[in-house]
């Protein structure tokens, strides 16, 4: 089970669509097939819908969209409401489509508002501490640390500081505690960074 606020989500439960989706039909541009959004979403288990959401967003970012809005033809991806109901969102909107799926605030604006309002909560700190203690108590894990800097060594630029990191005999592991909602782009960029070769204290490592 996954806890979302006061809602328990069973990964094997059928996914639910929002009651009145702005985009009620999507089209496969390769085949031309038009799909009813609510019927399509209900065909997936919750855990599969989450994977589909990640996949569609990654494809849209690479300009390889598999689905477009049936009304305007703009690429779309799957999004999720705060009540864990799914809907489709345009990649971009210029006012030409009657379906309005995007807020006027940018993702950076919303991310900054969340950071100012929450920063690192007591619950976040508690889970980090549980991770640190659990990993430290297991002899399979070494170099257990909090907020250690990882630098990209090739392919990607920048650095990250995972909440908790550790090492086994064969792998380096990063743990990110995520209690508040965040953008799929954030999740995908973290995944891409940690799966790439990284350098920590001058040593090239792979997750």
Coordinates of N, CA and C in Angstrom, one line a residue:
X1 N 0.8 -1.2 0.0 CA 0.0 0.0 0.0 C 0.9 1.3 0.0
X2 N 0.4 2.3 -0.6 CA 1.1 3.6 -0.7 C 0.2 4.6 0.0
X3 N 0.8 5.3 1.0 CA 0.0 6.4 1.7 C 0.1 7.7 0.9
X4 N -1.0 8.4 0.6 CA -1.0 9.7 0.0 C -1.9 10.6 0.8
X5 N -1.2 11.4 1.7 CA -2.0 12.2 2.6 C -2.8 11.2 3.5
X6 N -4.1 11.3 3.5 CA -4.9 10.4 4.2 C -5.5 9.3 3.4
X7 N -5.0 9.1 2.2 CA -5.5 8.1 1.2 C -4.5 7.0 1.0
X8 N -5.0 5.8 1.1 CA -4.2 4.6 0.9 C -4.4 4.1 -0.5
X9 N -3.3 4.0 -1.3 CA -3.4 3.6 -2.7 C -2.9 2.2 -2.8
X10 N -3.7 1.3 -3.3 CA -3.2 -0.1 -3.5 C -2.6 -0.1 -4.9
X11 N -1.3 -0.5 -5.0 CA -0.7 -0.5 -6.4 C -1.5 -1.4 -7.4
X12 N -2.2 -2.4 -6.9 CA -2.9 -3.3 -7.8 C -4.4 -2.9 -8.0
X13 N -4.8 -1.8 -7.4 CA -6.1 -1.3 -7.7 C -6.2 -0.7 -9.1
X14 N -7.4 -0.7 -9.6 CA -7.6 -0.1 -11.0 C -7.4 1.4 -10.9
X15 N -6.7 2.0 -11.8 CA -6.5 3.4 -11.8 C -7.8 4.1 -12.1
X16 N -7.9 5.4 -11.6 CA -9.1 6.2 -11.8 C -8.8 7.5 -12.5
X17 N -9.7 7.9 -13.3 CA -9.5 9.2 -14.0 C -10.3 10.3 -13.3
X18 N -9.9 11.5 -13.5 CA -10.6 12.6 -12.9 C -12.0 12.6 -13.4
X19 N -13.0 13.2 -12.7 CA -14.4 13.1 -13.1 C -14.7 13.7 -14.4
X20 N -14.1 14.9 -14.6 CA -14.4 15.6 -15.9 C -13.0 16.0 -16.5
X21 N -12.4 15.1 -17.2 CA -11.1 15.5 -17.8 C -11.2 16.5 -18.9
X22 N -10.4 17.5 -18.9 CA -10.4 18.6 -20.0 C -10.1 17.9 -21.3
X23 N -9.2 17.0 -21.4 CA -8.9 16.3 -22.6 C -9.6 14.9 -22.4
X24 N -10.7 14.7 -23.2 CA -11.5 13.5 -23.0 C -11.2 12.4 -24.0
X25 N -10.4 12.8 -25.0 CA -10.0 11.8 -26.0 C -8.5 12.1 -26.5
X26 N -7.8 11.0 -26.7 CA -6.4 11.2 -27.2 C -6.3 10.3 -28.5
X27 N -5.3 10.7 -29.3 CA -5.2 10.0 -30.6 C -3.7 9.4 -30.7
X28 N -3.6 8.2 -31.2 CA -2.3 7.7 -31.6 C -1.9 8.2 -32.9
X29 N -0.9 9.1 -33.1 CA -0.6 9.7 -34.4 C -0.1 8.7 -35.4
X30 N 0.4 7.5 -34.9 CA 0.9 6.5 -35.9 C -0.2 5.7 -36.5
X31 N -1.2 5.4 -35.7 CA -2.3 4.5 -36.2 C -3.6 5.3 -36.5
X32 N -3.7 6.5 -35.9 CA -4.9 7.3 -36.1 C -6.0 6.9 -35.1
X33 N -5.8 5.9 -34.3 CA -6.8 5.4 -33.4 C -7.1 6.5 -32.3
X34 N -8.4 6.8 -32.1 CA -8.8 7.7 -31.0 C -9.2 6.9 -29.8
X35 N -8.7 7.3 -28.6 CA -9.0 6.6 -27.4 C -9.8 7.4 -26.4
X36 N -10.8 6.9 -25.8 CA -11.5 7.6 -24.7 C -10.6 7.6 -23.5
X37 N -10.3 8.7 -23.0 CA -9.4 8.9 -21.9 C -9.8 8.1 -20.6
X38 N -11.0 8.3 -20.2 CA -11.5 7.7 -19.0 C -11.5 6.1 -19.1
X39 N -11.9 5.6 -20.2 CA -11.9 4.2 -20.4 C -10.4 3.7 -20.5
X40 N -9.5 4.4 -21.1 CA -8.1 4.0 -21.2 C -7.5 3.9 -19.9
X41 N -7.7 5.0 -19.1 CA -7.0 5.0 -17.7 C -7.5 3.9 -16.8
X42 N -8.9 3.6 -16.9 CA -9.4 2.6 -16.1 C -8.9 1.2 -16.5
X43 N -8.3 1.0 -17.6 CA -7.8 -0.3 -18.0 C -6.5 -0.6 -17.4
X44 N -5.9 0.3 -16.6 CA -4.6 0.1 -16.0 C -4.7 -0.1 -14.5
X45 N -3.9 -0.9 -14.0 CA -3.7 -1.0 -12.5 C -2.9 0.3 -12.1
X46 N -3.1 0.7 -10.9 CA -2.4 2.0 -10.4 C -0.9 2.0 -10.7
X47 N -0.3 0.9 -10.3 CA 1.2 0.9 -10.5 C 1.6 0.9 -12.0
X48 N 0.8 0.4 -12.8 CA 1.1 0.4 -14.3 C 0.8 1.8 -14.8
X49 N -0.2 2.5 -14.3 CA -0.5 3.8 -14.7 C 0.7 4.8 -14.3
X50 N 1.3 4.6 -13.2 CA 2.4 5.4 -12.8 C 3.6 5.2 -13.7
X51 N 3.8 3.9 -14.1 CA 4.9 3.6 -15.1 C 4.6 4.2 -16.4
X52 N 3.3 4.1 -16.9 CA 2.9 4.8 -18.1 C 3.1 6.3 -18.1
X53 N 2.8 6.9 -17.0 CA 3.0 8.3 -16.8 C 4.5 8.7 -17.0
X54 N 5.4 7.9 -16.4 CA 6.8 8.2 -16.6 C 7.3 8.0 -18.0
X55 N 6.8 7.0 -18.6 CA 7.2 6.7 -20.0 C 6.7 7.7 -21.0
X56 N 5.4 8.2 -20.9 CA 4.9 9.2 -21.8 C 5.6 10.5 -21.6
X57 N 5.9 10.9 -20.4 CA 6.5 12.2 -20.1 C 8.0 12.1 -20.7
X58 N 8.7 11.0 -20.5 CA 10.0 10.9 -21.1 C 10.0 11.0 -22.6
X59 N 9.0 10.4 -23.3 CA 8.9 10.4 -24.7 C 8.5 11.8 -25.2
X60 N 7.7 12.5 -24.5 CA 7.3 13.9 -24.9 C 8.6 14.8 -24.8
X61 N 9.4 14.6 -23.8 CA 10.6 15.4 -23.6 C 11.5 15.2 -24.8
X62 N 11.5 14.0 -25.4 CA 12.4 13.7 -26.5 C 11.7 13.9 -27.8
X63 N 10.6 14.5 -27.8 CA 9.8 14.8 -29.1 C 9.4 13.5 -29.8
X64 N 9.1 12.5 -29.0 CA 8.7 11.2 -29.5 C 7.3 10.8 -29.0
X65 N 6.4 11.8 -28.9 CA 5.1 11.6 -28.3 C 4.4 10.4 -29.0
X66 N 3.8 9.6 -28.1 CA 3.0 8.5 -28.6 C 1.5 8.8 -28.7
X67 N 1.1 9.9 -28.0 CA -0.3 10.3 -27.9 C -0.4 11.8 -28.1
X68 N -1.5 12.2 -28.8 CA -1.7 13.6 -29.0 C -3.2 13.9 -28.6
X69 N -3.5 15.2 -28.3 CA -4.8 15.6 -28.0 C -5.7 15.4 -29.3
X70 N -6.8 14.7 -29.1 CA -7.6 14.4 -30.3 C -8.2 15.7 -30.9
X71 N -8.3 16.7 -30.2 CA -8.9 18.0 -30.6 C -7.9 18.8 -31.4
X72 N -6.7 19.1 -30.8 CA -5.8 20.0 -31.4 C -4.5 19.4 -31.9
X73 N -4.2 18.1 -31.6 CA -3.0 17.4 -32.1 C -1.7 17.7 -31.4
X74 N -1.8 18.5 -30.3 CA -0.6 18.7 -29.5 C -0.2 17.5 -28.6
X75 N 1.1 17.2 -28.6 CA 1.5 16.0 -27.7 C 1.0 16.1 -26.3
X76 N 0.6 15.0 -25.7 CA 0.1 15.0 -24.4 C 0.8 13.9 -23.5
X77 N 0.8 14.1 -22.2 CA 1.3 13.1 -21.3 C 0.4 12.9 -20.1
X78 N 0.5 11.9 -19.4 CA -0.4 11.5 -18.3 C 0.1 12.3 -17.1
X79 N -0.9 12.9 -16.4 CA -0.6 13.6 -15.1 C -1.5 13.0 -14.0
X80 N -1.2 13.4 -12.8 CA -2.0 12.9 -11.7 C -2.4 14.0 -10.7
X81 N -3.6 14.0 -10.3 CA -4.1 15.0 -9.3 C -3.7 14.7 -7.9
X82 N -3.9 15.6 -7.0 CA -3.5 15.4 -5.6 C -4.3 14.2 -5.0
X83 N -5.5 13.9 -5.6 CA -6.3 12.7 -5.1 C -5.9 11.4 -5.8
X84 N -4.8 11.5 -6.6 CA -4.3 10.3 -7.3 C -5.3 9.8 -8.4
X85 N -5.9 10.7 -9.0 CA -6.7 10.4 -10.2 C -6.0 11.0 -11.4
X86 N -6.0 10.3 -12.5 CA -5.2 10.6 -13.7 C -5.9 11.4 -14.7
X87 N -5.2 12.2 -15.5 CA -5.7 12.9 -16.6 C -4.6 13.2 -17.6
X88 N -4.9 13.7 -18.8 CA -3.9 14.0 -19.8 C -3.7 15.6 -19.8
X89 N -2.4 15.9 -20.0 CA -2.1 17.3 -20.1 C -1.3 17.6 -21.4
X90 N -1.6 18.8 -22.0 CA -0.9 19.2 -23.2 C 0.6 19.5 -22.8
X91 N 1.4 19.2 -23.8 CA 2.8 19.6 -23.6 C 2.9 21.2 -23.5
X92 N 2.2 21.8 -24.3 CA 2.2 23.3 -24.3 C 0.8 23.8 -24.7
X93 N 0.4 25.0 -24.3 CA -0.9 25.5 -24.7 C -0.7 26.9 -25.2
X94 N -1.5 27.3 -26.2 CA -1.4 28.6 -26.8 C -2.8 29.3 -26.9
X95 N -3.8 28.6 -26.2 CA -5.1 29.1 -26.2 C -6.0 28.7 -27.4
X96 N -5.4 27.9 -28.3 CA -6.2 27.5 -29.5 C -7.1 26.3 -29.2
X97 N -6.8 25.5 -28.1 CA -7.6 24.3 -27.8 C -8.6 24.6 -26.7
X98 N -9.8 24.2 -26.8 CA -10.8 24.4 -25.7 C -10.4 23.7 -24.4
X99 N -9.6 22.7 -24.5 CA -9.1 22.0 -23.3 C -8.0 22.7 -22.7
X100 N -8.1 23.2 -21.4 CA -7.1 23.9 -20.7 C -6.6 23.0 -19.6
X101 N -5.3 22.7 -19.7 CA -4.8 21.7 -18.7 C -3.6 22.2 -17.9
X102 N -3.2 23.4 -18.2 CA -2.0 23.9 -17.5 C -2.3 25.2 -16.7
X103 N -1.6 25.3 -15.6 CA -1.7 26.5 -14.7 C -0.8 27.6 -15.3
X104 N -1.2 28.9 -15.0 CA -0.4 30.0 -15.5 C 1.0 30.1 -14.8
X105 N 1.1 29.4 -13.6 CA 2.4 29.4 -12.9 C 3.3 28.4 -13.6
X106 N 4.6 28.7 -13.7 CA 5.6 27.8 -14.2 C 5.9 26.7 -13.2
X107 N 6.5 25.7 -13.7 CA 7.0 24.6 -12.8 C 8.0 25.2 -11.8
X108 N 8.8 26.1 -12.2 CA 9.8 26.7 -11.3 C 9.2 27.5 -10.2
X109 N 8.1 28.2 -10.6 CA 7.4 29.0 -9.6 C 6.7 28.1 -8.6
X110 N 6.1 27.1 -9.0 CA 5.4 26.2 -8.1 C 6.4 25.5 -7.2
X111 N 7.5 25.1 -7.8 CA 8.6 24.4 -7.0 C 9.1 25.3 -5.9
X112 N 9.3 26.6 -6.3 CA 9.9 27.6 -5.3 C 8.9 27.8 -4.2
X113 N 7.5 27.9 -4.5 CA 6.5 28.1 -3.5 C 6.5 26.9 -2.5
X114 N 6.6 25.7 -3.1 CA 6.6 24.5 -2.2 C 7.8 24.5 -1.3
X115 N 9.0 24.9 -1.8 CA 10.2 24.9 -1.0 C 10.1 25.9 0.1
X116 N 9.6 27.1 -0.2 CA 9.4 28.1 0.8 C 8.4 27.7 1.9
X117 N 7.4 27.0 1.5 CA 6.3 26.6 2.4 C 6.7 25.4 3.3
X118 N 7.5 24.5 2.7 CA 7.8 23.2 3.4 C 9.2 23.1 3.9
X119 N 10.2 23.3 3.0 CA 11.6 23.0 3.2 C 11.7 21.6 3.7
X120 N 12.5 21.3 4.7 CA 12.7 19.9 5.1 C 11.8 19.7 6.4
X121 N 10.7 19.0 6.2 CA 9.8 18.8 7.3 C 10.3 17.8 8.4
X122 N 9.7 17.8 9.5 CA 10.0 16.8 10.6 C 9.9 15.4 10.1
X123 N 8.8 15.1 9.3 CA 8.6 13.8 8.8 C 9.7 13.4 7.8
X124 N 10.2 14.3 7.0 CA 11.3 14.1 6.1 C 12.5 13.7 6.8
X125 N 12.9 14.5 7.9 CA 14.0 14.2 8.7 C 13.9 12.9 9.4
X126 N 12.7 12.5 9.9 CA 12.5 11.3 10.6 C 12.8 10.1 9.6
X127 N 12.3 10.2 8.4 CA 12.5 9.1 7.5 C 14.0 9.0 7.1
X128 N 14.7 10.1 6.9 CA 16.1 10.1 6.6 C 16.9 9.4 7.8
X129 N 16.5 9.7 9.0 CA 17.2 9.1 10.1 C 16.9 7.6 10.2
X130 N 15.7 7.2 9.8 CA 15.4 5.7 9.8 C 16.2 5.0 8.7
X131 N 16.3 5.7 7.6 CA 17.1 5.1 6.5 C 18.6 5.0 6.9
X132 N 19.1 6.0 7.5 CA 20.5 6.0 8.0 C 20.8 4.9 9.0
X133 N 19.8 4.7 10.0 CA 20.0 3.7 11.0 C 19.8 2.3 10.5
X134 N 18.9 2.1 9.6 CA 18.6 0.8 9.0 C 19.8 0.3 8.2
X135 N 20.3 1.2 7.3 CA 21.4 0.9 6.4 C 22.7 0.6 7.3
X136 N 22.9 1.4 8.3 CA 24.1 1.3 9.1 C 24.1 0.0 9.9
X137 N 22.9 -0.5 10.2 CA 22.7 -1.8 11.0 C 22.9 -3.0 10.1
X138 N 22.9 -2.8 8.8 CA 23.0 -4.0 7.8 C 24.5 -4.0 7.3
X139 N 25.2 -5.1 7.6 CA 26.6 -5.2 7.2 C 26.8 -5.2 5.7
X140 N 25.8 -5.4 4.9 CA 26.0 -5.3 3.4 C 26.3 -3.9 2.9
X141 N 25.9 -2.9 3.7 CA 26.1 -1.5 3.3 C 27.3 -0.9 4.0
X142 N 28.0 -0.1 3.2 CA 29.2 0.6 3.7 C 29.1 2.1 3.3
X143 N 29.9 2.9 3.9 CA 29.9 4.4 3.6 C 28.5 5.0 3.6
X144 N 27.7 4.6 4.6 CA 26.4 5.2 4.7 C 26.5 6.7 5.2
X145 N 25.9 7.6 4.4 CA 26.0 9.0 4.7 C 24.8 9.8 4.3
X146 N 24.7 10.9 4.9 CA 23.5 11.8 4.6 C 24.1 13.1 3.8
X147 N 23.4 13.5 2.7 CA 23.7 14.7 2.0 C 25.1 14.7 1.5
X148 N 25.6 13.6 1.0 CA 27.0 13.6 0.4 C 26.8 14.0 -1.1
X149 N 27.7 14.8 -1.5 CA 27.7 15.4 -2.9 C 28.1 14.3 -3.9
X150 N 27.3 14.2 -5.0 CA 27.6 13.4 -6.1 C 27.8 14.3 -7.3
X151 N 28.9 14.2 -8.1 CA 29.1 15.0 -9.2 C 29.1 14.1 -10.5
X152 N 28.4 14.6 -11.5 CA 28.4 13.9 -12.8 C 29.8 13.9 -13.4
X153 N 30.2 12.7 -13.9 CA 31.5 12.6 -14.5 C 31.5 12.6 -16.1
X154 N 30.3 12.2 -16.6 CA 30.2 12.3 -18.1 C 28.7 12.3 -18.5
X155 N 28.4 12.9 -19.6 CA 27.1 12.9 -20.1 C 26.2 14.0 -19.6
X156 N 26.2 14.1 -18.2 CA 25.3 15.1 -17.6 C 26.2 16.1 -16.8
X157 N 25.8 17.3 -16.6 CA 26.5 18.3 -15.8 C 25.8 18.4 -14.5
X158 N 26.5 19.1 -13.6 CA 25.9 19.4 -12.3 C 26.3 18.4 -11.2
X159 N 25.6 18.6 -10.1 CA 25.8 17.7 -8.9 C 24.5 17.6 -8.2
X160 N 24.4 16.5 -7.3 CA 23.2 16.3 -6.5 C 23.7 15.8 -5.1
X161 N 22.8 16.0 -4.2 CA 23.1 15.6 -2.8 C 21.9 14.7 -2.4
X162 N 22.0 13.4 -2.6 CA 20.9 12.5 -2.2 C 20.7 12.6 -0.7
X163 N 19.5 12.4 -0.2 CA 19.2 12.4 1.2 C 20.1 11.4 2.0
X164 N 20.2 10.2 1.4 CA 21.1 9.2 2.0 C 21.8 8.4 0.9
X165 N 23.0 8.1 1.1 CA 23.7 7.3 0.1 C 24.5 6.2 0.8
X166 N 24.8 5.1 0.1 CA 25.5 4.0 0.7 C 26.2 3.2 -0.5
X167 N 27.0 2.3 -0.1 CA 27.8 1.5 -1.1 C 27.7 0.0 -0.7
X168 N 27.5 -0.9 -1.7 CA 27.7 -2.3 -1.5 C 29.0 -2.7 -2.2
X169 N 29.2 -4.0 -2.2 CA 30.4 -4.5 -2.9 C 30.4 -4.2 -4.4
X170 N 29.2 -4.1 -4.9 CA 29.1 -3.9 -6.4 C 28.4 -2.6 -6.8
X171 N 27.7 -2.0 -6.0 CA 26.9 -0.8 -6.4 C 27.0 0.3 -5.4
X172 N 26.7 1.5 -5.9 CA 26.5 2.7 -5.1 C 25.0 3.1 -5.2
X173 N 24.4 3.3 -4.0 CA 23.0 3.5 -4.0 C 22.6 4.9 -3.5
X174 N 21.6 5.5 -4.1 CA 21.1 6.9 -3.6 C 19.7 6.7 -3.2
X175 N 19.3 7.3 -2.1 CA 18.0 7.3 -1.6 C 17.5 8.7 -1.4
X176 N 16.3 9.0 -2.1 CA 15.7 10.4 -2.0 C 14.4 10.2 -1.3
X177 N 14.2 10.9 -0.2 CA 12.9 10.9 0.5 C 12.0 12.0 -0.1
X178 N 10.8 11.5 -0.7 CA 9.9 12.4 -1.3 C 8.5 12.3 -0.7
X179 N 8.2 13.2 0.1 CA 6.9 13.1 0.8 C 5.8 14.1 0.2
X180 N 6.3 15.2 -0.4 CA 5.4 16.1 -1.1 C 5.3 15.8 -2.6
X181 N 4.3 16.3 -3.2 CA 4.2 16.1 -4.7 C 5.3 16.8 -5.4
X182 N 5.7 16.3 -6.5 CA 6.7 17.0 -7.3 C 6.4 16.8 -8.8
X183 N 7.1 17.4 -9.7 CA 6.9 17.3 -11.1 C 7.6 16.0 -11.6
X184 N 7.0 15.4 -12.6 CA 7.6 14.2 -13.2 C 9.0 14.5 -13.8
X185 N 9.2 15.7 -14.3 CA 10.5 16.1 -14.8 C 11.5 16.0 -13.8
X186 N 11.2 16.3 -12.5 CA 12.1 16.3 -11.4 C 12.5 14.8 -11.2
X187 N 11.5 13.9 -11.1 CA 11.7 12.5 -10.9 C 12.6 11.9 -12.0
X188 N 12.3 12.3 -13.2 CA 13.0 11.7 -14.4 C 14.5 12.2 -14.4
X189 N 14.7 13.5 -14.1 CA 16.0 14.0 -14.1 C 16.9 13.4 -13.0
X190 N 16.3 13.2 -11.8 CA 17.0 12.5 -10.7 C 17.4 11.1 -11.2
X191 N 16.4 10.4 -11.8 CA 16.7 9.0 -12.2 C 17.8 9.0 -13.3
X192 N 17.8 9.9 -14.2 CA 18.8 10.0 -15.3 C 20.2 10.3 -14.7
X193 N 20.2 11.2 -13.7 CA 21.5 11.5 -13.1 C 22.1 10.3 -12.3
X194 N 21.3 9.7 -11.5 CA 21.8 8.6 -10.7 C 22.1 7.3 -11.5
X195 N 21.5 7.2 -12.6 CA 21.9 6.0 -13.5 C 23.1 6.3 -14.4
X196 N 23.5 7.5 -14.4 CA 24.7 7.8 -15.2 C 26.0 7.6 -14.4
X197 N 27.2 7.5 -15.0 CA 28.4 7.4 -14.2 C 28.5 8.7 -13.4
X198 N 28.9 8.6 -12.2 CA 29.0 9.8 -11.3 C 30.4 9.8 -10.6
X199 N 30.8 10.9 -10.1 CA 32.1 10.9 -9.5 C 31.9 11.5 -8.1
X200 N 32.4 10.7 -7.1 CA 32.3 11.2 -5.7 C 33.7 11.0 -5.1
X201 N 34.3 12.1 -4.6 CA 35.6 12.1 -4.1 C 36.6 11.6 -5.1
X202 N 36.4 12.0 -6.4 CA 37.4 11.6 -7.4 C 37.2 10.2 -8.0
X203 N 36.3 9.5 -7.5 CA 36.1 8.1 -8.0 C 34.9 8.0 -8.9
X204 N 35.0 7.4 -10.1 CA 33.9 7.2 -10.9 C 33.1 6.0 -10.5
X205 N 31.7 6.2 -10.4 CA 30.9 5.2 -9.8 C 29.6 5.1 -10.7
X206 N 28.9 4.0 -10.6 CA 27.7 3.8 -11.3 C 26.7 3.3 -10.3
X207 N 25.4 3.9 -10.4 CA 24.4 3.5 -9.4 C 24.1 2.0 -9.6

